[in-house]
PDB file of C-alpha atoms and ligand atoms in Angstrom:
ATOM      1  CA  UNK A   1      33.446  38.444  47.448  1.00  0.00           C
ATOM      2  CA  UNK A   2      33.685  35.898  44.618  1.00  0.00           C
ATOM      3  CA  UNK A   3      32.984  32.156  45.139  1.00  0.00           C
ATOM      4  CA  UNK A   4      36.606  30.925  45.559  1.00  0.00           C
ATOM      5  CA  UNK A   5      37.182  33.542  48.243  1.00  0.00           C
ATOM      6  CA  UNK A   6      33.957  32.478  49.963  1.00  0.00           C
ATOM      7  CA  UNK A   7      35.240  28.892  50.185  1.00  0.00           C
ATOM      8  CA  UNK A   8      38.245  30.199  52.080  1.00  0.00           C
ATOM      9  CA  UNK A   9      35.949  31.658  54.728  1.00  0.00           C
ATOM     10  CA  UNK A  10      34.630  28.245  55.769  1.00  0.00           C
ATOM     11  CA  UNK A  11      35.740  26.881  59.128  1.00  0.00           C
ATOM     12  CA  UNK A  12      36.391  23.221  59.834  1.00  0.00           C
ATOM     13  CA  UNK A  13      36.255  21.391  63.132  1.00  0.00           C
ATOM     14  CA  UNK A  14      38.071  18.160  62.264  1.00  0.00           C
ATOM     15  CA  UNK A  15      37.073  14.977  64.072  1.00  0.00           C
ATOM     16  CA  UNK A  16      40.484  13.338  64.511  1.00  0.00           C
ATOM     17  CA  UNK A  17      38.994  10.223  66.122  1.00  0.00           C
ATOM     18  CA  UNK A  18      36.180   9.278  63.760  1.00  0.00           C
ATOM     19  CA  UNK A  19      36.584  10.073  60.060  1.00  0.00           C
ATOM     20  CA  UNK A  20      33.148  10.615  58.532  1.00  0.00           C
ATOM     21  CA  UNK A  21      34.305   9.168  55.203  1.00  0.00           C
ATOM     22  CA  UNK A  22      36.140   5.866  54.870  1.00  0.00           C
ATOM     23  CA  UNK A  23      37.275   4.189  51.649  1.00  0.00           C
ATOM     24  CA  UNK A  24      38.100   0.619  50.776  1.00  0.00           C
ATOM     25  CA  UNK A  25      41.281   1.470  48.906  1.00  0.00           C
ATOM     26  CA  UNK A  26      41.835  -2.087  47.670  1.00  0.00           C
ATOM     27  CA  UNK A  27      38.661  -1.680  45.593  1.00  0.00           C
ATOM     28  CA  UNK A  28      39.623   1.884  44.586  1.00  0.00           C
ATOM     29  CA  UNK A  29      42.807   0.452  43.027  1.00  0.00           C
ATOM     30  CA  UNK A  30      40.711  -1.689  40.678  1.00  0.00           C
ATOM     31  CA  UNK A  31      38.499   1.234  39.563  1.00  0.00           C
ATOM     32  CA  UNK A  32      39.450   2.466  36.101  1.00  0.00           C
ATOM     33  CA  UNK A  33      37.384   5.664  35.991  1.00  0.00           C
ATOM     34  CA  UNK A  34      38.127   7.055  39.477  1.00  0.00           C
ATOM     35  CA  UNK A  35      35.459   9.796  39.218  1.00  0.00           C
ATOM     36  CA  UNK A  36      36.295  10.924  42.766  1.00  0.00           C
ATOM     37  CA  UNK A  37      39.422  12.594  41.353  1.00  0.00           C
ATOM     38  CA  UNK A  38      37.350  15.071  39.351  1.00  0.00           C
ATOM     39  CA  UNK A  39      34.001  15.444  41.138  1.00  0.00           C
ATOM     40  CA  UNK A  40      35.102  16.539  44.608  1.00  0.00           C
ATOM     41  CA  UNK A  41      34.744  20.346  44.758  1.00  0.00           C
ATOM     42  CA  UNK A  42      37.350  20.473  47.535  1.00  0.00           C
ATOM     43  CA  UNK A  43      39.820  18.298  45.543  1.00  0.00           C
ATOM     44  CA  UNK A  44      40.337  15.937  48.471  1.00  0.00           C
ATOM     45  CA  UNK A  45      40.925  12.861  46.308  1.00  0.00           C
ATOM     46  CA  UNK A  46      44.376  12.712  44.726  1.00  0.00           C
ATOM     47  CA  UNK A  47      46.278  10.128  42.737  1.00  0.00           C
ATOM     48  CA  UNK A  48      49.442   8.785  44.355  1.00  0.00           C
ATOM     49  CA  UNK A  49      52.673   7.912  42.549  1.00  0.00           C
ATOM     50  CA  UNK A  50      51.653   4.278  42.191  1.00  0.00           C
ATOM     51  CA  UNK A  51      48.150   5.014  41.004  1.00  0.00           C
ATOM     52  CA  UNK A  52      46.619   4.690  44.447  1.00  0.00           C
ATOM     53  CA  UNK A  53      43.874   6.979  45.722  1.00  0.00           C
ATOM     54  CA  UNK A  54      45.001   9.340  48.450  1.00  0.00           C
ATOM     55  CA  UNK A  55      42.220  10.934  50.472  1.00  0.00           C
ATOM     56  CA  UNK A  56      42.003  13.284  53.433  1.00  0.00           C
ATOM     57  CA  UNK A  57      38.547  13.995  54.850  1.00  0.00           C
ATOM     58  CA  UNK A  58      39.723  17.281  56.432  1.00  0.00           C
ATOM     59  CA  UNK A  59      38.298  20.060  54.272  1.00  0.00           C
ATOM     60  CA  UNK A  60      35.232  18.050  53.228  1.00  0.00           C
ATOM     61  CA  UNK A  61      32.296  20.268  52.266  1.00  0.00           C
ATOM     62  CA  UNK A  62      29.807  17.454  53.043  1.00  0.00           C
ATOM     63  CA  UNK A  63      28.232  17.650  49.597  1.00  0.00           C
ATOM     64  CA  UNK A  64      28.011  13.867  49.132  1.00  0.00           C
ATOM     65  CA  UNK A  65      29.098  13.995  45.492  1.00  0.00           C
ATOM     66  CA  UNK A  66      31.872  11.408  45.896  1.00  0.00           C
ATOM     67  CA  UNK A  67      29.454   8.853  47.310  1.00  0.00           C
ATOM     68  CA  UNK A  68      26.935   9.475  44.530  1.00  0.00           C
ATOM     69  CA  UNK A  69      29.464   9.346  41.693  1.00  0.00           C
ATOM     70  CA  UNK A  70      31.519   6.362  42.895  1.00  0.00           C
ATOM     71  CA  UNK A  71      31.160   3.418  40.462  1.00  0.00           C
ATOM     72  CA  UNK A  72      31.567   0.861  43.252  1.00  0.00           C
ATOM     73  CA  UNK A  73      28.472   1.513  45.321  1.00  0.00           C
ATOM     74  CA  UNK A  74      28.983   1.036  49.030  1.00  0.00           C
ATOM     75  CA  UNK A  75      32.777   1.241  49.169  1.00  0.00           C
ATOM     76  CA  UNK A  76      32.716   4.857  50.297  1.00  0.00           C
ATOM     77  CA  UNK A  77      31.399   4.736  53.843  1.00  0.00           C
ATOM     78  CA  UNK A  78      29.945   8.205  54.197  1.00  0.00           C
ATOM     79  CA  UNK A  79      28.196   9.829  57.144  1.00  0.00           C
ATOM     80  CA  UNK A  80      27.782  13.383  58.290  1.00  0.00           C
ATOM     81  CA  UNK A  81      30.392  14.295  60.926  1.00  0.00           C
ATOM     82  CA  UNK A  82      29.455  13.792  64.559  1.00  0.00           C
ATOM     83  CA  UNK A  83      27.953  16.594  66.657  1.00  0.00           C
ATOM     84  CA  UNK A  84      29.799  19.868  66.293  1.00  0.00           C
ATOM     85  CA  UNK A  85      32.417  18.503  63.865  1.00  0.00           C
ATOM     86  CA  UNK A  86      32.673  19.266  60.160  1.00  0.00           C
ATOM     87  CA  UNK A  87      32.328  22.359  58.036  1.00  0.00           C
ATOM     88  CA  UNK A  88      30.749  25.649  59.078  1.00  0.00           C
ATOM     89  CA  UNK A  89      29.842  27.659  55.999  1.00  0.00           C
ATOM     90  CA  UNK A  90      30.537  31.373  56.285  1.00  0.00           C
ATOM     91  CA  UNK A  91      29.529  34.149  53.925  1.00  0.00           C
ATOM     92  CA  UNK A  92      31.431  37.039  55.482  1.00  0.00           C
TER      93      UNK A  92
HETATM   94 FE1  SF4 B 101      34.597  16.033  48.376  1.00  0.00          FE
HETATM   95 FE2  SF4 B 101      31.957  16.412  48.652  1.00  0.00          FE
HETATM   96 FE3  SF4 B 101      33.004  13.949  48.981  1.00  0.00          FE
HETATM   97 FE4  SF4 B 101      33.461  15.873  50.782  1.00  0.00          FE
HETATM   98  S1  SF4 B 101      31.466  14.914  50.290  1.00  0.00           S
HETATM   99  S2  SF4 B 101      34.980  14.463  49.949  1.00  0.00           S
HETATM  100  S3  SF4 B 101      33.595  17.710  49.486  1.00  0.00           S
HETATM  101  S4  SF4 B 101      32.946  15.171  47.065  1.00  0.00           S
END
């Protein structure tokens, strides 16, 4: 099984009540580089029609890359999902 197929094996238990990642989108609008658009391996950050950041935490691989690469430190509120929520990595 090659790596892209392996990603498709992962299971997600989405916490609909408490997102584990929150953004301050008013600050995101002022960011010129927007590294989140290219660093997220799950491609969860997208650019809207008006240049706004669109983000959905469902499908997050919990790698932490977006928080590390964000130019505006602290505006991505990032925690691991609660309890049994989040990604379960599968290899077969
Ligand atoms: Fe994407 Fe990783 Fe950030 Fe999740 S933690 S949104 S997978 S970059």
